Short mmCIF file of C-alpha atoms and ligand atoms in Angstrom, two decimals:
data_model
loop_
_atom_site.label_atom_id
_atom_site.label_comp_id
_atom_site.label_asym_id
_atom_site.label_seq_id
_atom_site.Cartn_x
_atom_site.Cartn_y
_atom_site.Cartn_z
CA MET A 20 -4.59 9.22 -32.64
CA SER A 21 -4.38 8.35 -28.98
CA GLY A 22 -2.63 5.05 -29.74
CA GLN A 23 -4.73 3.54 -27.01
CA VAL A 24 -6.08 -0.01 -27.17
CA LEU A 25 -9.14 -1.19 -25.24
CA ILE A 26 -9.60 -4.91 -24.59
CA ARG A 27 -13.28 -5.22 -23.73
CA GLY A 28 -14.99 -7.85 -21.59
CA VAL A 29 -11.98 -10.05 -20.86
CA ARG A 30 -11.35 -12.19 -17.76
CA LEU A 31 -7.91 -11.75 -16.19
CA TYR A 32 -6.28 -15.18 -15.81
CA GLY A 33 -9.74 -16.62 -16.61
CA GLU A 34 -10.92 -15.62 -13.12
CA GLY A 35 -13.60 -13.31 -11.73
CA ASP A 36 -15.93 -11.04 -13.67
CA PRO A 37 -15.16 -9.70 -17.14
CA VAL A 38 -13.42 -6.30 -17.16
CA ASP A 39 -12.20 -3.75 -19.68
CA VAL A 40 -8.44 -3.21 -19.92
CA LEU A 41 -7.12 0.07 -21.32
CA ILE A 42 -3.61 0.09 -22.74
CA ALA A 43 -1.79 3.37 -23.29
CA ASP A 44 1.87 4.37 -23.63
CA GLY A 45 2.91 0.72 -23.66
CA GLN A 46 1.43 0.02 -20.25
CA ILE A 47 -1.74 -1.25 -18.67
CA ALA A 48 -3.29 2.17 -17.93
CA GLU A 49 -6.66 1.28 -16.40
CA ILE A 50 -8.75 -1.76 -15.50
CA GLY A 51 -12.48 -1.26 -14.97
CA SER A 52 -15.73 -0.95 -16.85
CA GLY A 53 -17.06 1.76 -19.11
CA ILE A 54 -13.51 3.09 -19.60
CA GLY A 55 -11.44 3.95 -22.66
CA SER A 56 -13.87 5.96 -24.77
CA ASP A 57 -10.85 7.58 -26.49
CA ALA A 58 -9.25 4.30 -27.52
CA ASP A 59 -8.74 4.05 -31.26
CA THR A 60 -8.55 0.26 -31.29
CA VAL A 61 -11.16 -1.84 -29.50
CA ILE A 62 -10.72 -5.57 -29.12
CA GLU A 63 -14.01 -7.27 -28.33
CA ALA A 64 -12.95 -10.11 -26.04
CA ALA A 65 -16.18 -11.31 -24.41
CA GLY A 66 -15.68 -14.90 -23.22
CA GLN A 67 -11.92 -14.59 -23.61
CA ILE A 68 -9.01 -14.64 -21.19
CA LEU A 69 -6.14 -12.20 -20.66
CA LEU A 70 -2.74 -13.68 -19.80
CA PRO A 71 0.75 -12.22 -19.56
CA GLY A 72 2.58 -12.61 -22.89
CA PHE A 73 4.33 -15.96 -23.22
CA VAL A 74 8.10 -16.34 -22.98
CA ASP A 75 9.83 -19.14 -24.91
CA LEU A 76 13.23 -20.15 -23.56
CA HIS A 77 13.93 -22.45 -26.53
CA THR A 78 13.40 -21.35 -30.13
CA HIS A 79 15.45 -22.03 -33.26
CA LEU A 80 15.04 -19.13 -35.70
CA ARG A 81 17.78 -20.29 -38.13
CA GLU A 82 19.13 -16.80 -38.84
CA PRO A 83 21.92 -16.47 -39.76
CA GLY A 84 22.58 -19.32 -42.16
CA ARG A 85 19.44 -21.35 -42.84
CA GLU A 86 16.97 -18.65 -43.80
CA TYR A 87 15.35 -21.04 -46.27
CA ALA A 88 13.85 -22.82 -43.21
CA GLU A 89 13.07 -19.77 -41.02
CA ASP A 90 14.37 -16.30 -40.33
CA ILE A 91 13.90 -13.77 -37.57
CA GLU A 92 10.98 -12.13 -39.39
CA THR A 93 8.96 -15.30 -40.11
CA GLY A 94 9.83 -16.79 -36.72
CA SER A 95 8.78 -13.57 -34.97
CA ALA A 96 5.42 -13.64 -36.79
CA ALA A 97 4.92 -17.26 -35.70
CA ALA A 98 5.83 -16.32 -32.12
CA ALA A 99 3.40 -13.39 -31.99
CA LEU A 100 0.58 -15.54 -33.39
CA GLY A 101 1.37 -18.11 -30.70
CA GLY A 102 0.95 -15.47 -27.97
CA TYR A 103 4.67 -14.92 -27.31
CA THR A 104 6.16 -11.54 -26.43
CA ALA A 105 9.73 -12.82 -25.89
CA VAL A 106 11.67 -15.74 -27.33
CA PHE A 107 15.21 -17.01 -26.84
CA ALA A 108 16.87 -17.85 -30.17
CA MET A 109 19.26 -20.78 -29.88
CA ALA A 110 22.89 -20.47 -30.89
CA ASN A 111 23.16 -23.37 -33.39
CA THR A 112 23.06 -21.05 -36.39
CA ASP A 113 25.62 -20.74 -39.19
CA PRO A 114 27.83 -19.01 -38.18
CA VAL A 115 27.28 -20.16 -34.61
CA ALA A 116 26.21 -17.44 -32.15
CA ASP A 117 29.50 -17.71 -30.26
CA SER A 118 30.54 -14.04 -30.47
CA PRO A 119 28.92 -10.62 -30.09
CA VAL A 120 28.99 -10.21 -33.90
CA VAL A 121 26.22 -12.80 -34.19
CA THR A 122 24.36 -12.23 -30.91
CA ASP A 123 24.22 -8.46 -31.56
CA HIS A 124 22.76 -9.10 -35.02
CA VAL A 125 20.04 -11.39 -33.66
CA TRP A 126 18.99 -8.83 -31.04
CA HIS A 127 18.98 -5.86 -33.43
CA ARG A 128 17.16 -7.72 -36.21
CA GLY A 129 14.49 -8.85 -33.73
CA GLN A 130 13.98 -5.26 -32.57
CA GLN A 131 13.80 -4.07 -36.18
CA VAL A 132 11.06 -6.63 -36.98
CA GLY A 133 9.35 -5.58 -33.76
CA LEU A 134 6.89 -8.44 -33.28
CA VAL A 135 8.55 -10.12 -30.29
CA ASP A 136 11.71 -9.52 -28.26
CA VAL A 137 14.23 -11.95 -29.74
CA HIS A 138 16.85 -12.60 -27.08
CA PRO A 139 19.97 -14.23 -28.48
CA VAL A 140 21.28 -17.32 -26.72
CA GLY A 141 25.07 -17.41 -26.79
CA ALA A 142 27.00 -20.62 -27.39
CA VAL A 143 28.83 -22.13 -24.41
CA THR A 144 31.72 -23.37 -26.55
CA VAL A 145 33.35 -21.99 -29.69
CA GLY A 146 31.65 -23.46 -32.78
CA LEU A 147 29.57 -25.75 -30.50
CA GLU A 148 32.62 -27.99 -30.51
CA GLY A 149 32.58 -28.64 -26.78
CA LYS A 150 36.24 -27.70 -26.30
CA GLN A 151 36.88 -24.02 -25.70
CA LEU A 152 34.57 -21.71 -23.75
CA THR A 153 33.25 -18.65 -25.58
CA GLU A 154 33.68 -15.08 -24.37
CA MET A 155 30.42 -15.19 -22.45
CA GLY A 156 31.22 -11.89 -20.74
CA LEU A 157 31.52 -10.01 -24.04
CA MET A 158 28.18 -11.37 -25.26
CA ALA A 159 26.55 -10.61 -21.89
CA ALA A 160 27.81 -7.02 -22.20
CA GLY A 161 26.66 -6.73 -25.84
CA ALA A 162 23.36 -5.74 -27.45
CA GLY A 163 20.32 -6.99 -25.59
CA GLY A 164 22.62 -8.36 -22.87
CA VAL A 165 22.87 -12.11 -23.49
CA ARG A 166 21.58 -13.82 -20.36
CA MET A 167 21.44 -17.45 -21.42
CA PHE A 168 24.09 -19.71 -22.95
CA SER A 169 23.61 -23.11 -24.54
CA ASP A 170 25.18 -25.43 -27.11
CA ASP A 171 21.67 -26.81 -27.77
CA GLY A 172 21.56 -29.23 -30.63
CA VAL A 173 24.56 -30.81 -28.98
CA CYS A 174 25.47 -31.47 -25.36
CA VAL A 175 28.36 -29.88 -23.46
CA HIS A 176 29.50 -33.43 -22.77
CA ASP A 177 33.03 -32.95 -21.39
CA PRO A 178 32.53 -32.70 -17.62
CA LEU A 179 35.50 -30.37 -17.13
CA VAL A 180 34.26 -27.97 -19.83
CA MET A 181 30.78 -28.03 -18.27
CA ARG A 182 32.23 -27.43 -14.83
CA ARG A 183 34.19 -24.39 -16.01
CA ALA A 184 31.15 -23.08 -17.94
CA LEU A 185 29.03 -23.26 -14.79
CA GLU A 186 31.72 -21.50 -12.76
CA TYR A 187 32.08 -18.64 -15.25
CA ALA A 188 28.33 -18.32 -15.74
CA SER A 189 27.85 -18.11 -12.02
CA GLY A 190 30.33 -15.23 -11.80
CA LEU A 191 28.61 -13.41 -14.65
CA GLY A 192 25.09 -14.05 -13.34
CA VAL A 193 24.01 -15.79 -16.56
CA LEU A 194 22.28 -19.13 -17.13
CA ILE A 195 23.65 -22.30 -18.73
CA ALA A 196 20.97 -24.40 -20.48
CA GLN A 197 22.00 -27.97 -21.21
CA HIS A 198 20.85 -30.24 -24.06
CA ALA A 199 21.29 -33.38 -21.94
CA GLU A 200 22.55 -36.11 -24.24
CA GLU A 201 25.59 -38.29 -23.55
CA PRO A 202 26.82 -38.60 -27.15
CA ARG A 203 28.55 -41.95 -26.58
CA LEU A 204 25.11 -43.46 -25.85
CA THR A 205 23.34 -42.00 -28.90
CA VAL A 206 25.69 -42.88 -31.76
CA GLY A 207 23.41 -43.48 -34.77
CA ALA A 208 20.25 -43.22 -32.63
CA VAL A 209 17.06 -41.90 -34.25
CA ALA A 210 14.24 -43.09 -31.96
CA HIS A 211 13.54 -43.79 -28.29
CA GLU A 212 15.20 -47.09 -27.31
CA GLY A 213 12.36 -49.45 -26.44
CA PRO A 214 10.07 -52.14 -27.83
CA ASN A 215 8.64 -49.89 -30.53
CA ALA A 216 12.00 -48.86 -32.02
CA ALA A 217 13.08 -52.52 -31.95
CA LYS A 218 9.93 -53.54 -33.84
CA LEU A 219 10.38 -50.77 -36.40
CA GLY A 220 14.09 -51.47 -36.87
CA LEU A 221 15.16 -47.99 -35.73
CA ALA A 222 18.39 -47.42 -33.77
CA GLY A 223 17.54 -46.60 -30.17
CA TRP A 224 18.30 -43.53 -28.00
CA PRO A 225 18.22 -44.73 -24.38
CA ARG A 226 16.75 -42.74 -21.51
CA SER A 227 20.12 -43.09 -19.80
CA ALA A 228 21.72 -40.79 -22.42
CA GLU A 229 19.62 -37.94 -20.97
CA GLU A 230 19.46 -38.99 -17.35
CA SER A 231 23.21 -39.53 -16.90
CA ILE A 232 23.87 -35.92 -17.98
CA VAL A 233 21.03 -34.50 -15.86
CA ALA A 234 22.45 -36.27 -12.79
CA ARG A 235 26.03 -35.21 -13.56
CA ASP A 236 25.10 -31.58 -14.22
CA ALA A 237 23.00 -31.33 -11.06
CA ILE A 238 26.08 -32.41 -9.09
CA LEU A 239 28.38 -30.04 -11.02
CA ALA A 240 25.97 -27.15 -10.40
CA ARG A 241 25.82 -28.04 -6.70
CA ASP A 242 29.59 -27.98 -6.32
CA ALA A 243 30.01 -24.79 -8.40
CA GLY A 244 27.20 -23.05 -6.50
CA ALA A 245 25.79 -22.35 -9.98
CA ARG A 246 22.41 -22.56 -11.67
CA VAL A 247 21.71 -25.03 -14.47
CA HIS A 248 18.66 -25.31 -16.73
CA ILE A 249 17.70 -28.61 -18.39
CA CYS A 250 16.33 -28.28 -21.92
CA HIS A 251 13.46 -30.49 -23.14
CA ALA A 252 13.18 -33.01 -20.27
CA SER A 253 11.78 -36.16 -21.84
CA THR A 254 11.87 -39.11 -19.43
CA ALA A 255 10.27 -40.24 -16.17
CA GLY A 256 13.79 -40.79 -14.82
CA THR A 257 14.72 -37.14 -15.47
CA VAL A 258 11.66 -36.15 -13.43
CA GLU A 259 12.92 -38.28 -10.50
CA LEU A 260 16.39 -36.72 -10.77
CA LEU A 261 14.93 -33.19 -10.82
CA LYS A 262 12.92 -34.01 -7.68
CA TRP A 263 16.05 -35.31 -5.97
CA ALA A 264 18.17 -32.33 -7.01
CA LYS A 265 15.58 -29.76 -5.97
CA ALA A 266 15.16 -31.51 -2.62
CA GLN A 267 18.95 -31.08 -2.08
CA GLY A 268 18.59 -27.34 -2.69
CA ILE A 269 20.46 -27.48 -6.02
CA SER A 270 19.66 -24.52 -8.34
CA ILE A 271 18.22 -26.54 -11.19
CA THR A 272 15.29 -25.71 -13.45
CA ALA A 273 13.78 -27.60 -16.38
CA GLU A 274 11.49 -27.18 -19.34
CA VAL A 275 9.23 -29.62 -21.21
CA THR A 276 8.14 -29.24 -24.82
CA PRO A 277 4.53 -29.37 -26.02
CA HIS A 278 5.35 -32.34 -28.24
CA HIS A 279 6.73 -34.39 -25.35
CA LEU A 280 3.51 -33.60 -23.42
CA LEU A 281 1.25 -34.84 -26.21
CA LEU A 282 2.99 -37.45 -28.37
CA ASP A 283 4.63 -40.81 -27.69
CA ASP A 284 6.76 -43.16 -29.75
CA THR A 285 3.81 -45.05 -31.22
CA ARG A 286 3.68 -42.05 -33.60
CA LEU A 287 6.76 -43.48 -35.31
CA ASN A 288 4.81 -46.42 -36.77
CA SER A 289 4.18 -44.38 -39.92
CA TYR A 290 7.92 -43.70 -40.39
CA ASP A 291 6.90 -40.08 -41.05
CA GLY A 292 9.99 -37.85 -40.70
CA ARG A 293 7.88 -35.15 -39.04
CA ASN A 294 8.00 -37.25 -35.87
CA ARG A 295 11.79 -37.28 -35.68
CA VAL A 296 13.02 -35.02 -32.88
CA ASN A 297 15.86 -34.85 -30.33
CA PRO A 298 15.31 -35.99 -27.65
CA PRO A 299 12.99 -38.53 -29.24
CA LEU A 300 9.30 -39.04 -28.50
CA ARG A 301 9.26 -41.41 -25.50
CA GLU A 302 6.73 -43.92 -24.13
CA ALA A 303 3.23 -43.17 -22.78
CA SER A 304 4.52 -43.66 -19.20
CA ASP A 305 7.10 -40.90 -19.75
CA VAL A 306 4.42 -38.58 -21.17
CA ALA A 307 2.29 -39.14 -18.05
CA ALA A 308 5.27 -38.45 -15.76
CA LEU A 309 6.12 -35.21 -17.62
CA ARG A 310 2.54 -33.95 -17.35
CA GLN A 311 2.45 -34.68 -13.62
CA ALA A 312 5.86 -33.04 -13.12
CA LEU A 313 4.71 -29.86 -14.87
CA ALA A 314 1.55 -29.83 -12.74
CA ASP A 315 3.61 -30.32 -9.55
CA GLY A 316 6.26 -27.70 -10.42
CA VAL A 317 9.07 -30.29 -10.64
CA ILE A 318 9.34 -29.15 -14.25
CA ASP A 319 9.22 -25.35 -14.16
CA CYS A 320 8.01 -24.31 -17.57
CA VAL A 321 7.00 -25.11 -21.14
CA ALA A 322 9.44 -24.28 -23.95
CA THR A 323 8.72 -25.05 -27.57
CA ASP A 324 12.05 -26.19 -29.08
CA HIS A 325 10.52 -24.73 -32.27
CA ALA A 326 12.85 -26.27 -34.88
CA PRO A 327 11.90 -25.46 -38.48
CA HIS A 328 13.27 -27.59 -41.30
CA ALA A 329 12.61 -27.38 -45.05
CA GLU A 330 10.39 -29.87 -46.85
CA GLN A 331 13.31 -31.80 -48.36
CA GLU A 332 14.93 -32.14 -44.92
CA LYS A 333 11.86 -33.80 -43.36
CA CYS A 334 10.07 -35.54 -46.21
CA CYS A 335 12.54 -38.43 -46.62
CA GLU A 336 13.51 -41.76 -45.07
CA PHE A 337 12.93 -41.51 -41.27
CA ALA A 338 16.58 -42.01 -40.30
CA ASN A 339 17.66 -39.25 -42.71
CA ALA A 340 15.02 -36.71 -41.65
CA ARG A 341 16.51 -33.84 -39.64
CA PRO A 342 15.32 -33.81 -36.04
CA GLY A 343 12.96 -31.02 -34.99
CA MET A 344 9.35 -29.84 -35.00
CA LEU A 345 7.54 -26.52 -35.27
CA GLY A 346 6.11 -25.37 -31.96
CA LEU A 347 5.42 -21.66 -31.57
CA GLU A 348 1.93 -21.43 -33.08
CA THR A 349 0.58 -24.62 -31.48
CA ALA A 350 2.11 -24.48 -27.98
CA LEU A 351 -0.82 -22.92 -26.13
CA SER A 352 -3.34 -25.29 -27.71
CA VAL A 353 -1.23 -28.35 -26.86
CA VAL A 354 -0.85 -27.17 -23.26
CA VAL A 355 -4.62 -26.72 -23.03
CA GLU A 356 -5.22 -30.18 -24.54
CA THR A 357 -2.71 -32.00 -22.30
CA MET A 358 -2.85 -30.00 -19.06
CA VAL A 359 -5.95 -27.77 -18.79
CA LYS A 360 -8.57 -30.15 -20.21
CA PRO A 361 -7.54 -33.04 -17.92
CA GLY A 362 -7.60 -30.66 -14.90
CA LEU A 363 -3.84 -30.75 -14.25
CA LEU A 364 -3.48 -26.95 -14.65
CA GLY A 365 -5.81 -23.94 -14.44
CA TRP A 366 -5.39 -20.74 -16.45
CA ARG A 367 -3.37 -19.07 -13.72
CA ASP A 368 -0.99 -22.00 -13.89
CA VAL A 369 -0.79 -21.60 -17.67
CA ALA A 370 0.40 -18.03 -17.02
CA ARG A 371 3.00 -19.46 -14.64
CA VAL A 372 4.43 -22.18 -16.88
CA MET A 373 4.35 -20.21 -20.14
CA SER A 374 5.20 -16.71 -18.94
CA GLU A 375 6.09 -16.06 -15.30
CA ALA A 376 8.42 -19.01 -14.67
CA PRO A 377 10.43 -18.71 -17.90
CA ALA A 378 10.78 -14.93 -17.37
CA ALA A 379 12.02 -15.57 -13.83
CA ILE A 380 14.48 -18.30 -14.92
CA VAL A 381 16.31 -15.85 -17.18
CA GLY A 382 15.55 -12.76 -15.06
CA LEU A 383 13.64 -10.75 -17.67
CA PRO A 384 12.37 -7.68 -15.82
CA ASP A 385 9.57 -6.69 -18.22
CA GLN A 386 7.97 -10.06 -19.00
CA GLY A 387 5.79 -12.42 -16.97
CA ARG A 388 4.55 -9.44 -14.96
CA PRO A 389 1.21 -9.30 -13.11
CA LEU A 390 -1.84 -8.08 -15.05
CA ALA A 391 -2.08 -4.82 -13.12
CA VAL A 392 -2.15 -1.07 -13.73
CA GLY A 393 1.30 0.37 -14.42
CA GLU A 394 2.76 -2.90 -15.70
CA PRO A 395 4.19 -3.20 -19.22
CA ALA A 396 1.49 -4.20 -21.73
CA ASN A 397 3.06 -7.49 -22.83
CA VAL A 398 -0.13 -9.52 -22.92
CA THR A 399 -2.00 -12.23 -24.79
CA VAL A 400 -5.74 -12.66 -25.35
CA VAL A 401 -6.88 -16.30 -25.55
CA ASP A 402 -10.21 -17.71 -26.68
CA PRO A 403 -10.62 -20.82 -24.50
CA ASP A 404 -13.63 -22.10 -26.45
CA ALA A 405 -12.11 -21.98 -29.93
CA THR A 406 -11.08 -25.14 -31.72
CA TRP A 407 -8.95 -25.29 -34.84
CA THR A 408 -7.37 -27.81 -37.13
CA VAL A 409 -3.62 -27.51 -37.66
CA THR A 410 -2.45 -27.13 -41.25
CA GLY A 411 1.31 -26.71 -41.57
CA SER A 412 1.14 -24.76 -44.81
CA GLU A 413 -1.08 -22.13 -43.14
CA LEU A 414 1.33 -21.42 -40.30
CA ALA A 415 3.39 -18.21 -40.41
CA SER A 416 6.62 -20.14 -40.05
CA ARG A 417 8.57 -20.53 -43.30
CA SER A 418 8.58 -24.31 -42.73
CA ASP A 419 5.64 -26.68 -42.46
CA ASN A 420 7.04 -29.48 -40.28
CA THR A 421 4.38 -29.73 -37.62
CA PRO A 422 3.74 -33.14 -36.04
CA PHE A 423 0.22 -31.89 -35.22
CA GLU A 424 -0.87 -31.75 -38.89
CA GLU A 425 -4.63 -32.33 -39.22
CA MET A 426 -5.14 -32.50 -35.44
CA THR A 427 -8.04 -30.50 -34.05
CA LEU A 428 -6.88 -28.66 -30.94
CA PRO A 429 -8.63 -26.49 -28.32
CA ALA A 430 -8.10 -22.78 -27.56
CA ALA A 431 -6.62 -20.07 -29.76
CA VAL A 432 -4.59 -16.92 -29.27
CA THR A 433 -6.68 -14.07 -30.71
CA CYS A 434 -4.44 -11.09 -29.98
CA THR A 435 -0.92 -10.41 -28.74
CA LEU A 436 0.44 -7.04 -27.61
CA LEU A 437 4.10 -6.15 -27.14
CA ARG A 438 4.59 -2.94 -25.12
CA GLY A 439 1.05 -1.95 -26.08
CA LYS A 440 1.47 -2.56 -29.81
CA ILE A 441 -0.68 -5.23 -31.46
CA THR A 442 1.66 -7.84 -32.95
CA ALA A 443 -0.91 -10.49 -33.93
CA ARG A 444 -4.66 -10.43 -34.18
CA ARG A 445 -7.33 -12.75 -35.50
CA GLY A 446 -11.09 -12.44 -35.53
CA SER A 447 -13.10 -15.15 -33.79
CA GLY A 448 -12.90 -18.38 -35.74
CA GLU A 449 -10.11 -17.13 -38.04
CA ARG A 450 -6.54 -18.19 -37.80
CA ASP A 451 -5.12 -16.05 -40.55
CA ARG A 452 -1.74 -14.42 -40.15
CA PRO A 453 -1.58 -10.64 -39.90
CA THR A 454 0.05 -8.97 -42.86
CA SER A 455 3.00 -6.79 -41.97
CA SER A 456 0.98 -3.71 -42.94
CA GLU A 457 -1.65 -4.64 -40.37
CA ALA A 458 1.08 -5.04 -37.80
CA ASP A 459 2.53 -1.66 -38.82
CA ARG A 460 -0.79 0.12 -38.48
CA ALA A 461 -1.35 -1.32 -35.02
O1 DOR B 521 15.07 -31.89 -32.51
C1 DOR B 521 15.90 -31.03 -32.31
N1 DOR B 521 16.14 -30.06 -33.23
N2 DOR B 521 16.59 -31.04 -31.17
C2 DOR B 521 17.64 -30.21 -30.97
O2 DOR B 521 18.25 -30.29 -29.93
C3 DOR B 521 18.06 -29.24 -32.02
C4 DOR B 521 16.96 -28.94 -32.93
C5 DOR B 521 17.39 -28.23 -34.20
O3 DOR B 521 18.18 -27.31 -34.13
O4 DOR B 521 16.88 -28.60 -35.26
ZN1 ZN B 522 18.12 -29.62 -27.76
#
């Protein structure tokens, strides 16, 4: 048993001639042709593309507390099948990840499962209550070294609390990620405020609820000399504010979700609870602005906001459905549909927005690395010519709440490796989940 893996006939970043890539001892050992005769696993990847493993800055894995919807094991399997080698698990669990007791558990459990590095996100405030800052330093010094803090699910809305959080985070060298939502403007809101919500009789969530916080936090970050990251940017106005802030030299970064790149609020006409999400699906003009911003680098990266909910929490009256959508297993395909097919991004850009930029935003040293000899073998093989039809019940996630149900999407992840170990693998045309014994053997 050499433990070596040979990926045969793959194109790095979808560029140049096909090559063979030999992986040994957790690293990319050799790139060439006619190599790797000792490899005990060969992945035939003719016509396929090798990319650095994806990094998701925004995942809800629900453990501890809501394991009926997802846990670290099922969420890790979904992540590996989606091509991810690292995910950041949000803090809105039960109990909240506001102390090292919880963040240490999330890190250790992720390592035990071993399919993806699960980095815990620490809460900014105790209990997500927006009042008292957590002991960010203790979590940063704990297992896995927490490097990102967020109250996602709710906004750190008190400007003084946010100011202090940015100041402390800056001293610790950690990142604050903001769910930008002024809560006074979203009381009772379930849908984007606009003509469609009015027609459907749904209470509206104005763009200004997001944009007022993005503007405020850019200014707070400027004055604190701190970095701030904006979760799930959803409006054309947020794009303009990001452009302004970056032009001032403010350290601000932002993510966009696959669902905000593909779907708009006309989806709500069916009153299907699967389309309820925070921030809400916006108008077609916002979708176009988000795509252009991702292409231009105004928005830095894609993050899924993978938010599993159980059947009974989604399959009910729209206003009572819990907000959130699955995202890990469909992200790459949605990015190809919305960005690569229309010519807004090439494959090298896909590597940037799904791997390199998110790894850089949180400073992960071993992810988003170049595909080169001596680099850690955190990589993803993608079949650009595959098409598949999304069926929620076939996804590895414990929940089924995908808004892409029955959509036929382009491109599929065929194999993911974490430090040289195969964590997900499908044959051409199959999208079956690996059993844990297959993952163990790999
Ligand atoms: O739709 C959402 N669901 N948005 C959030 O901010 C939180 C998330 C969740 O935890 O379900
Ligand atoms: Zn959020």
